[in-house]
XYZ file of C-alpha atoms in Angstrom:
687
model
C 0.000 0.000 0.000
C 1.174 3.574 -0.612
C 2.465 5.697 2.220
C -0.076 7.866 4.065
C -0.961 10.941 2.070
C 0.214 14.246 3.492
C -2.712 16.464 4.383
C -3.141 19.667 2.448
C -3.506 22.886 4.374
C -7.042 24.194 3.950
C -6.876 26.269 7.083
C -9.419 29.052 6.623
C -13.191 28.989 6.653
C -14.143 31.319 3.830
C -14.516 30.121 0.244
C -12.926 32.166 -2.458
C -16.198 32.204 -4.352
C -16.936 32.078 -8.032
C -17.831 29.276 -10.396
C -16.577 25.722 -10.377
C -13.113 25.325 -11.929
C -12.798 25.290 -15.692
C -10.153 24.179 -18.128
C -10.256 20.487 -17.252
C -12.736 17.818 -18.290
C -16.401 18.788 -18.043
C -19.762 17.088 -17.986
C -19.935 17.536 -21.756
C -17.064 15.041 -22.051
C -19.352 12.424 -20.507
C -22.724 13.376 -22.025
C -21.612 13.888 -25.650
C -24.849 15.651 -26.532
C -27.127 13.280 -24.609
C -28.889 13.500 -21.285
C -27.243 10.795 -19.199
C -29.958 8.449 -17.982
C -29.536 5.592 -15.537
C -28.465 5.183 -11.956
C -26.657 3.235 -9.283
C -26.283 -0.391 -10.342
C -25.443 -2.948 -7.666
C -25.004 -6.203 -9.604
C -23.009 -7.811 -6.788
C -26.386 -8.305 -5.085
C -27.580 -10.559 -7.913
C -26.474 -13.772 -9.685
C -24.769 -13.303 -13.025
C -27.754 -14.473 -15.064
C -29.669 -11.439 -13.818
C -26.994 -9.125 -15.244
C -27.936 -10.022 -18.816
C -31.607 -9.497 -18.040
C -30.699 -6.107 -16.581
C -28.901 -5.111 -19.759
C -31.923 -6.056 -21.862
C -34.205 -3.932 -19.685
C -31.717 -1.043 -19.633
C -31.586 -0.928 -23.418
C -35.373 -1.027 -23.667
C -35.590 1.884 -21.225
C -32.957 3.984 -22.993
C -30.480 3.761 -20.115
C -27.082 4.992 -21.308
C -25.189 5.306 -18.016
C -24.796 3.258 -14.840
C -22.761 3.859 -11.701
C -20.819 0.813 -10.522
C -18.953 0.017 -7.339
C -20.357 2.533 -4.849
C -20.635 -0.014 -2.029
C -18.346 -2.747 -3.346
C -15.248 -2.459 -1.173
C -15.722 -5.797 0.610
C -16.351 -7.444 -2.765
C -13.261 -5.886 -4.323
C -10.989 -6.342 -1.296
C -12.409 -9.198 0.810
C -9.270 -9.244 2.975
C -6.408 -6.739 3.353
C -4.507 -6.329 0.105
C -6.553 -8.896 -1.847
C -8.048 -7.827 -5.164
C -11.129 -9.462 -6.708
C -11.677 -7.624 -9.969
C -12.976 -10.435 -12.167
C -16.661 -9.728 -11.592
C -16.121 -6.021 -12.298
C -14.139 -6.841 -15.455
C -17.150 -8.806 -16.702
C -19.549 -5.980 -15.943
C -17.405 -3.267 -17.505
C -17.161 -5.327 -20.686
C -20.879 -6.133 -20.601
C -21.807 -2.468 -20.333
C -19.455 -1.451 -23.136
C -20.661 -4.236 -25.445
C -24.200 -2.899 -25.028
C -23.430 0.795 -25.459
C -23.890 1.737 -21.804
C -21.329 4.042 -20.214
C -19.996 3.517 -16.705
C -19.533 6.070 -13.965
C -17.048 4.148 -11.832
C -17.197 4.827 -8.102
C -14.465 4.482 -5.548
C -16.023 2.280 -2.825
C -14.524 4.171 0.085
C -17.716 5.295 1.836
C -18.215 1.839 3.337
C -15.035 0.054 4.490
C -15.083 -3.751 4.855
C -15.610 -5.167 8.368
C -11.991 -6.366 8.503
C -10.748 -2.784 8.545
C -12.567 -1.864 11.730
C -11.615 -5.173 13.340
C -7.913 -4.907 12.492
C -7.671 -1.125 12.745
C -10.149 0.177 15.326
C -8.573 3.623 14.983
C -10.339 3.912 11.605
C -13.744 3.893 13.307
C -15.266 7.281 14.157
C -16.394 8.226 17.643
C -19.407 10.341 18.508
C -19.290 13.350 20.813
C -19.860 11.083 23.820
C -16.800 8.999 22.927
C -18.814 6.014 21.731
C -17.447 4.017 18.794
C -19.534 3.838 15.609
C -19.045 0.211 14.601
C -19.175 -1.475 11.215
C -22.427 -3.049 10.072
C -23.911 -0.022 8.322
C -22.014 2.492 6.166
C -19.898 5.649 6.476
C -18.063 4.031 9.409
C -14.708 5.704 8.808
C -12.728 8.417 10.496
C -11.912 11.134 7.984
C -8.719 11.892 9.928
C -7.403 8.331 10.110
C -4.156 7.870 8.220
C -4.843 4.127 8.084
C -8.245 4.646 6.468
C -6.777 7.139 4.003
C -3.968 4.750 3.128
C -6.332 1.858 2.371
C -8.718 4.198 0.490
C -5.871 5.504 -1.642
C -4.663 1.968 -2.387
C -8.001 0.646 -3.648
C -8.520 3.858 -5.643
C -5.058 3.536 -7.192
C -5.706 -0.034 -8.291
C -9.160 0.741 -9.682
C -7.802 3.675 -11.679
C -4.854 1.665 -12.993
C -7.047 -1.243 -14.054
C -9.988 0.604 -15.595
C -8.584 3.993 -16.575
C -8.253 2.869 -20.187
C -11.504 0.909 -20.369
C -13.761 2.216 -23.166
C -16.891 1.989 -20.975
C -15.555 4.482 -18.428
C -17.054 7.979 -18.776
C -16.700 9.590 -15.345
C -15.423 8.988 -11.805
C -17.660 9.075 -8.718
C -15.613 9.497 -5.508
C -16.977 7.952 -2.299
C -20.680 8.643 -1.641
C -22.543 11.326 0.298
C -19.645 12.435 2.505
C -21.200 12.989 5.937
C -18.964 11.517 8.657
C -18.226 13.383 11.877
C -15.537 12.194 14.279
C -14.756 13.340 17.825
C -12.074 10.652 18.402
C -8.432 10.989 19.419
C -6.970 10.963 15.906
C -9.486 13.590 14.847
C -8.513 15.608 17.934
C -4.833 15.599 16.939
C -5.720 16.588 13.382
C -8.053 19.309 14.640
C -5.161 20.816 16.609
C -3.005 20.782 13.460
C -5.788 22.508 11.530
C -6.113 25.174 14.236
C -2.333 25.806 14.292
C -2.388 26.431 10.550
C -5.365 28.750 10.840
C -4.385 30.821 13.885
C -0.642 30.429 14.179
C -0.553 31.188 17.895
C -2.592 30.278 20.953
C -3.079 33.974 21.683
C -4.788 34.407 18.321
C -6.978 31.350 18.941
C -7.947 32.516 22.438
C -8.870 35.917 21.027
C -10.938 34.437 18.193
C -12.724 31.978 20.471
C -13.362 34.511 23.235
C -11.930 32.139 25.829
C -11.877 34.845 28.492
C -15.517 33.838 28.926
C -16.014 31.014 31.494
C -12.256 30.638 32.128
C -11.653 28.714 28.907
C -8.220 30.117 28.038
C -5.827 27.549 26.540
C -2.195 27.435 27.650
C -1.079 24.642 25.291
C -2.286 23.158 22.016
C -2.528 19.736 23.672
C -5.367 21.056 25.841
C -7.657 21.551 22.851
C -10.147 18.776 22.065
C -13.050 18.475 19.681
C -16.212 19.918 21.259
C -17.153 16.704 23.027
C -20.011 16.281 25.459
C -19.892 19.058 28.046
C -21.715 19.855 31.277
C -23.425 22.908 29.777
C -23.309 24.913 26.572
C -20.110 24.707 24.529
C -18.023 27.581 23.251
C -19.845 28.503 20.004
C -16.707 29.517 18.069
C -15.021 26.268 19.103
C -18.033 24.411 17.675
C -18.007 26.599 14.546
C -14.350 25.850 13.853
C -14.961 22.137 14.400
C -17.665 22.205 11.734
C -15.298 24.016 9.385
C -12.600 21.474 10.190
C -14.922 18.524 9.532
C -15.910 19.889 6.118
C -12.235 20.426 5.293
C -11.162 16.933 6.411
C -13.853 15.264 4.327
C -12.792 17.452 1.408
C -9.192 16.319 1.848
C -10.374 12.690 1.640
C -12.139 13.521 -1.626
C -9.147 15.375 -3.064
C -6.757 12.498 -2.283
C -8.860 10.062 -4.321
C -9.660 12.626 -7.011
C -5.993 13.303 -7.619
C -5.277 9.593 -7.982
C -7.905 9.045 -10.673
C -6.972 12.303 -12.412
C -3.400 11.109 -12.727
C -4.603 8.002 -14.592
C -7.441 9.639 -16.562
C -6.863 13.392 -16.929
C -9.438 13.446 -19.749
C -12.361 12.210 -17.599
C -14.443 14.347 -15.201
C -14.607 13.605 -11.485
C -17.512 14.192 -9.101
C -18.970 13.256 -5.747
C -22.614 13.523 -4.824
C -23.850 16.236 -2.485
C -26.867 15.792 -0.275
C -29.304 18.698 -0.512
C -28.313 21.558 1.784
C -26.321 19.111 3.897
C -25.117 20.918 7.006
C -21.753 19.136 7.158
C -20.219 20.325 3.878
C -19.408 23.826 2.719
C -20.639 23.038 -0.765
C -19.348 26.314 -2.241
C -15.830 25.299 -1.288
C -16.318 21.696 -2.370
C -17.726 22.629 -5.772
C -14.475 24.404 -6.633
C -12.713 21.020 -6.382
C -15.101 19.132 -8.674
C -15.152 18.862 -12.447
C -18.865 18.096 -12.251
C -21.276 19.039 -9.463
C -23.860 16.403 -8.607
C -26.593 16.064 -6.016
C -29.152 13.613 -4.615
C -32.738 14.935 -4.410
C -35.587 13.156 -2.646
C -38.652 15.413 -2.311
C -41.570 13.883 -0.429
C -44.372 13.089 -2.910
C -46.907 14.066 -0.226
C -45.258 17.438 0.392
C -47.381 20.183 -1.217
C -44.141 22.119 -1.710
C -42.154 19.160 -3.040
C -41.763 20.744 -6.477
C -40.528 24.005 -4.975
C -38.093 22.199 -2.688
C -36.793 20.325 -5.711
C -36.422 23.590 -7.629
C -34.486 25.109 -4.717
C -31.921 22.306 -4.677
C -31.697 22.368 -8.464
C -31.068 26.121 -8.451
C -28.459 25.751 -5.713
C -26.666 22.888 -7.470
C -26.623 24.705 -10.814
C -25.149 27.728 -9.066
C -22.468 25.600 -7.427
C -21.676 24.386 -10.937
C -20.991 27.978 -11.970
C -24.356 28.243 -13.721
C -23.577 25.332 -16.025
C -24.966 21.806 -16.322
C -24.971 19.471 -13.345
C -25.851 15.865 -12.476
C -28.949 14.611 -10.700
C -27.054 11.642 -9.274
C -29.824 10.135 -7.167
C -33.576 10.349 -6.920
C -36.289 7.806 -6.195
C -38.398 6.243 -8.918
C -41.013 5.535 -6.246
C -41.012 5.456 -2.437
C -37.969 5.761 -0.209
C -37.520 3.744 2.983
C -36.414 6.284 5.583
C -39.456 8.490 6.204
C -41.980 7.635 8.903
C -44.441 6.750 6.152
C -42.961 6.131 2.695
C -45.455 7.015 -0.007
C -45.056 6.057 -3.669
C -45.059 8.686 -6.376
C -48.397 9.112 -8.154
C -48.493 8.397 -11.864
C -46.556 11.015 -13.787
C -44.805 12.643 -10.838
C -41.462 10.926 -11.398
C -41.462 12.118 -15.007
C -42.474 15.649 -14.007
C -39.772 16.062 -11.383
C -37.115 14.544 -13.636
C -37.928 16.974 -16.444
C -38.001 19.809 -13.918
C -34.375 18.984 -13.111
C -33.474 19.100 -16.809
C -35.279 22.427 -17.141
C -33.132 23.827 -14.323
C -29.840 22.675 -15.805
C -29.376 18.937 -15.225
C -27.635 17.070 -18.045
C -27.974 13.747 -16.217
C -31.070 12.141 -14.689
C -30.120 9.205 -12.497
C -31.604 7.149 -9.695
C -30.820 5.159 -6.662
C -31.125 2.459 -7.789
C -31.512 0.363 -10.959
C -33.050 -2.801 -9.512
C -34.817 -2.800 -6.168
C -32.859 -4.837 -3.638
C -34.329 -7.993 -2.117
C -32.201 -7.841 1.010
C -30.554 -5.278 3.233
C -31.604 -1.998 4.794
C -32.913 -0.516 1.523
C -35.020 -3.376 0.163
C -38.118 -1.174 0.449
C -36.419 1.751 -1.294
C -37.661 1.853 -4.875
C -35.652 1.065 -7.981
C -36.081 1.793 -11.671
C -37.068 -1.869 -11.828
C -39.271 -2.450 -8.799
C -40.214 -5.728 -7.146
C -43.087 -5.800 -9.670
C -40.558 -6.281 -12.494
C -40.784 -5.042 -16.052
C -44.580 -5.143 -16.089
C -44.756 -2.844 -13.083
C -45.847 0.759 -13.433
C -42.483 2.088 -12.247
C -40.472 0.459 -15.025
C -43.065 1.398 -17.664
C -42.816 5.042 -16.599
C -39.025 4.801 -16.680
C -39.209 3.578 -20.289
C -41.327 6.562 -21.288
C -38.965 8.987 -19.589
C -35.953 7.416 -21.279
C -37.571 7.910 -24.683
C -38.347 11.553 -23.946
C -34.891 12.365 -22.629
C -33.404 10.899 -25.785
C -35.689 13.134 -27.850
C -34.662 16.389 -26.162
C -31.024 15.682 -25.301
C -29.390 17.257 -28.336
C -31.461 20.433 -27.885
C -30.850 21.041 -24.179
C -27.527 19.577 -23.042
C -24.865 22.169 -22.415
C -27.344 25.043 -22.348
C -27.472 27.438 -19.413
C -30.405 28.805 -17.424
C -30.557 32.573 -17.053
C -31.555 33.902 -13.637
C -31.976 37.574 -12.802
C -32.340 36.919 -9.060
C -29.751 35.517 -6.637
C -30.442 34.090 -3.185
C -27.435 34.330 -0.859
C -26.479 31.329 1.260
C -23.401 30.506 3.334
C -22.583 27.409 5.369
C -20.454 29.351 7.860
C -23.423 31.546 8.671
C -25.653 28.478 9.038
C -23.179 26.777 11.366
C -22.753 29.862 13.539
C -26.443 30.713 13.701
C -27.403 27.212 14.859
C -25.489 27.474 18.155
C -27.063 26.238 21.379
C -27.251 29.687 22.966
C -29.220 31.350 20.188
C -32.261 33.547 20.784
C -34.794 31.171 19.230
C -34.708 27.477 18.472
C -37.734 28.099 16.255
C -35.512 29.810 13.675
C -34.208 27.154 11.296
C -32.161 28.621 8.453
C -33.119 26.015 5.802
C -36.803 26.675 6.503
C -36.279 30.426 6.260
C -34.449 29.991 2.952
C -37.222 27.736 1.653
C -39.810 30.366 2.522
C -37.972 33.069 0.575
C -37.226 30.814 -2.374
C -40.866 29.668 -2.390
C -42.015 33.273 -2.666
C -39.791 33.770 -5.703
C -40.826 30.418 -7.216
C -44.528 31.210 -6.800
C -43.867 34.608 -8.407
C -42.434 32.633 -11.381
C -39.003 34.231 -11.049
C -36.030 32.064 -11.996
C -33.387 32.191 -9.294
C -29.774 31.301 -8.692
C -27.828 30.981 -5.440
C -24.607 32.738 -4.553
C -22.127 33.105 -1.720
C -22.107 36.606 -0.187
C -18.523 37.131 -1.372
C -19.268 36.172 -4.999
C -19.463 38.691 -7.818
C -23.148 39.683 -7.793
C -23.093 42.135 -10.684
C -24.906 39.758 -13.053
C -28.079 39.872 -10.910
C -30.579 42.692 -10.852
C -32.073 41.493 -7.570
C -30.261 39.856 -4.650
C -32.171 38.491 -1.672
C -30.741 37.537 1.713
C -33.159 35.314 3.641
C -30.765 35.398 6.592
C -26.998 35.731 7.003
C -26.300 35.878 10.725
C -22.525 35.791 10.143
C -20.974 38.064 7.538
C -17.297 38.745 6.944
C -16.100 42.285 6.271
C -15.435 41.237 2.685
C -19.026 40.069 2.296
C -20.431 43.274 3.765
C -18.334 45.428 1.448
C -19.489 43.240 -1.437
C -23.152 43.908 -0.603
C -22.526 47.635 -0.286
C -20.743 47.700 -3.648
C -23.587 45.754 -5.239
C -26.181 48.331 -4.157
C -23.888 51.248 -5.077
C -23.603 49.669 -8.529
C -27.363 49.836 -9.042
C -28.447 46.447 -7.707
C -31.548 45.906 -5.587
C -31.021 44.113 -2.271
C -33.736 42.657 -0.008
C -32.544 41.286 3.335
C -34.305 39.278 5.987
C -33.920 39.517 9.738
C -30.936 38.531 11.889
C -28.452 39.459 9.178
C -24.994 40.949 9.737
C -25.096 40.259 13.468
C -21.703 38.539 13.863
C -18.257 38.580 12.294
C -16.367 35.497 11.082
C -15.380 34.561 14.663
C -19.032 34.756 15.766
C -18.308 37.971 17.635
C -21.421 40.160 17.836
C -20.866 43.391 15.957
C -21.345 46.667 17.856
C -24.978 47.709 17.733
C -26.218 44.169 17.083
C -25.887 44.678 13.308
C -22.893 45.930 11.387
C -23.026 49.739 11.234
C -22.451 49.733 7.474
C -25.545 47.588 6.982
C -27.615 49.718 9.335
C -26.733 52.734 7.243
C -27.471 50.826 4.033
C -30.988 49.890 5.169
C -31.865 53.169 6.909
C -31.736 51.828 10.468
C -30.705 54.251 13.219
C -30.794 51.758 16.109
C -31.547 48.109 16.625
C -32.898 48.213 20.188
C -33.968 44.592 20.763
C -34.572 41.325 18.984
C -38.094 40.010 19.637
C -38.264 36.332 18.648
C -41.774 34.888 18.424
C -43.074 31.678 19.921
C -44.439 28.886 17.737
C -47.850 30.048 16.524
C -47.285 33.652 17.645
C -47.825 36.387 15.052
C -47.226 40.085 14.584
C -49.199 42.377 12.300
C -47.985 45.126 10.034
C -49.311 47.461 7.359
C -49.574 46.596 3.688
C -46.919 47.650 1.197
C -47.400 50.889 -0.674
C -48.341 50.117 -4.262
C -49.216 46.509 -3.422
C -52.194 44.880 -1.714
C -53.596 47.049 1.051
C -54.638 45.888 4.485
C -52.868 44.196 7.334
C -50.405 41.325 7.000
C -48.960 38.901 9.477
C -45.417 37.955 10.317
C -44.166 34.894 12.143
C -41.012 33.516 13.742
C -39.243 36.813 14.481
C -39.588 40.559 14.981
C -37.250 43.386 15.931
C -37.459 46.683 17.737
C -35.655 48.904 15.258
C -35.696 52.643 14.858
C -35.698 54.104 11.379
C -33.110 56.693 10.406
C -34.250 60.019 8.996
C -33.061 59.055 5.507
C -35.206 55.901 5.265
C -37.417 56.242 2.183
C -40.196 53.891 3.228
C -41.346 52.472 6.549
C -43.972 49.755 6.914
C -44.873 49.668 10.592
C -45.995 47.020 13.040
C -49.553 47.393 14.299
C -50.365 46.699 17.933
C -48.398 44.955 20.644
C -45.015 45.954 22.037
C -43.673 46.968 18.633
C -46.603 49.153 17.546
C -45.303 51.840 15.207
C -41.800 50.377 14.872
C -40.686 49.365 11.359
C -41.491 45.861 10.191
C -40.044 46.651 6.751
C -37.654 49.434 5.802
C -36.427 50.688 2.466
C -33.622 53.085 1.718
C -33.020 53.542 -1.983
C -32.547 50.084 -3.472
C -31.995 48.316 -0.146
C -34.820 46.692 1.829
C -34.763 45.211 5.330
C -37.500 42.864 6.577
C -37.494 42.306 10.349
C -40.002 39.432 10.424
C -40.942 36.449 8.265
C -43.944 37.714 6.315
C -46.813 35.361 5.566
C -46.352 33.721 2.138
C -48.576 36.078 0.129
C -46.997 39.128 1.726
C -43.442 37.945 1.145
C -44.320 37.104 -2.457
C -45.823 40.572 -2.896
C -42.787 42.307 -1.441
C -40.328 40.377 -3.604
C -42.506 40.845 -6.693
C -42.463 44.583 -6.156
C -38.688 44.583 -5.618
C -38.238 42.488 -8.774
C -40.462 44.816 -10.803
C -38.485 47.812 -9.586
C -35.270 46.001 -10.555
C -36.589 45.090 -14.007
C -36.831 41.339 -13.404
C -39.780 39.621 -15.074
C -41.092 36.046 -15.229
C -40.362 33.999 -18.344
C -44.091 33.998 -19.132
C -46.751 36.396 -17.875
C -50.039 35.256 -16.403
C -48.972 31.760 -15.419
C -51.534 29.831 -13.376
C -50.625 28.813 -9.840
C -48.573 25.646 -9.779
C -47.281 26.091 -13.316
C -43.553 26.582 -13.747
C -41.858 28.074 -16.793
C -38.083 27.977 -17.178
C -36.029 28.918 -20.197
C -32.878 26.888 -20.762
C -30.964 28.277 -23.693
C -33.537 28.674 -26.451
C -35.786 25.915 -25.094
C -38.804 26.746 -22.925
C -39.968 24.212 -20.337
C -43.536 24.548 -19.082
C -44.452 22.222 -16.210
C -47.832 21.764 -14.531
C -47.338 20.700 -10.911
C -51.071 20.489 -10.319
C -53.532 17.638 -10.645
C -55.955 19.684 -12.760
C -55.582 20.484 -16.446
C -54.518 24.037 -17.287
C -54.180 26.284 -20.316
C -51.114 28.490 -20.581
C -50.676 31.452 -22.920
C -47.439 31.010 -24.856
C -46.871 33.791 -27.394
C -45.572 32.726 -30.801
C -45.324 29.366 -32.503
C -43.318 26.512 -31.034
C -42.623 22.837 -31.532
C -43.022 20.553 -28.540
C -39.858 18.442 -28.517
C -41.623 15.736 -26.494
C -44.521 15.180 -28.888
C -43.532 16.894 -32.136
C -46.781 18.912 -32.002
C -46.960 22.560 -33.053
C -48.057 24.925 -30.285
C -49.424 28.343 -31.201
C -50.718 30.781 -28.620
C -52.331 28.437 -26.111
C -50.785 25.364 -24.513
C -52.928 22.734 -22.804
C -51.343 20.675 -20.058
C -52.992 17.840 -18.188
C -52.228 16.634 -14.674
C -48.443 16.737 -14.111
C -48.105 17.711 -17.782
C -44.868 18.963 -19.358
C -44.106 20.687 -22.628
C -40.593 21.355 -23.934
C -40.945 24.082 -26.539
C -38.603 25.405 -29.168
C -39.446 28.256 -31.519
């Protein structure tokens, strides 16, 4: 086995921002003008005669890509140093002979049982010091040199053996990186990470505010991960540990990525994100990927499932620099991990898959190809369900495969234009979720979903951005909440507004600096001046079910609106251009919403219609318009390149006005003026 890989110095928490790296291989090198269609294939769970049946069904369904080897480490290396590649040789050849490309995974997310038995230091420990044993998956310590050495060795041998295989189209590193570790090896590595970041203990003590509660450190050896404590932990200590964990997992990815790149510099490399996963700074990770990919599992019973899917699709496309991305996993039917796992109604799988393509996906894939008969996920659906090829699931998959083949040449590689950006930052999320916060009712992902939903229901196409990114391409920028903002980010927002951009910010923004130190005045003075706030007197969080009332917006619907979750006692400055006041209660007469020039501040979470109205007005003022006017509720229109996707997320038939004459790429029909869509109907139109 190779020597342990030297860790790179990642050190700091803030991403540099900007699009994913360019100049190397891209998704286009794998798609070649097609939408990749397929999913995780786990043939080691089946006898070899089933493999040939699988290939027949794949070809009938239009499958052109499968991912092999995600959870195959024990099959490939049944004992230390052994290599059992014969079965994978057969499958690689079988896929190539039948025109199906392979995304080859490194199997390192699930080490074999022998590793934990022989090397217990590779097993992670939770914050109580308890070992997480083998018998499931993700049972590895990201900081373990032994784990990294074995992971590098199996990756090296896979890349050497299959790097020249004609079936290979892309590399998939590990799977859903999500491992935390509070163990001793992680503790030593954490101290190394902190030394690189702070340089001296004095700097660390200053950043962590260790004068509070007599926490000052006199030696690096005294510092541990934030393990179980008697009372609340130091929030900056916890924040840095979250940054460290994201960085250590990223180092594991980079080690394997660099190995496969050395063997196949012409092939793109990816790993699959989980949607808005708290443990990874996805902005930083995306910069290290050739292709950005994500797993999306909206609940089919969720009335906002389509909007939640659109949010993750917008975020993933933005992490990909606005270019195409991969839907690596979704469910063809029910999952197995909700309290009640509902199947997808007829047509919903097709609708949500085409929604992903509309919002930039050049690959539509599933977990998994064939539904397992054993193991923890035997009730998780597959493209071929337990009902087999006559089952509804497979028949719907066949239809989708035909349609993706029909539109692939017209949509792959095209970009989606968005005039609105939603700002999101993992560091702010991590800091704002501390134990000692003002309200446990405030959950950043839910706040972001509420703001994105308002934009989605207003039919405005959105992107996501980091607060330090170049925002000049967007006419409207919205900040649902950014509790922590660096000085660089604040100056970036100020420059954006000075440059003519329109900014709308939600509550609890700009409170803390990058060390989670509360800024004087409770909000950065530069932001207070930007929004027309003289003084922020008090934060007034609201209980579950509690509401505040405020006046209607000028020029929008009149009357009284409600806010939930949060309110603030703020005093408007004399130069504020517009003040929408609270009505009644302790905050009567204080501003609920402020505007100064092109900058808005919203000190509560408005009810959905009110938030939609506010953002619609801000978008109108900024010159941002929907792709189509007069869209019915529940109908989504997205333009990708010169192709217009119109999707009906409702169960009732609708008619949509579509100016001009178009050809529906799905049906070949000519559409002039009016478009009729049935339940879960989709049209893909080209002029």
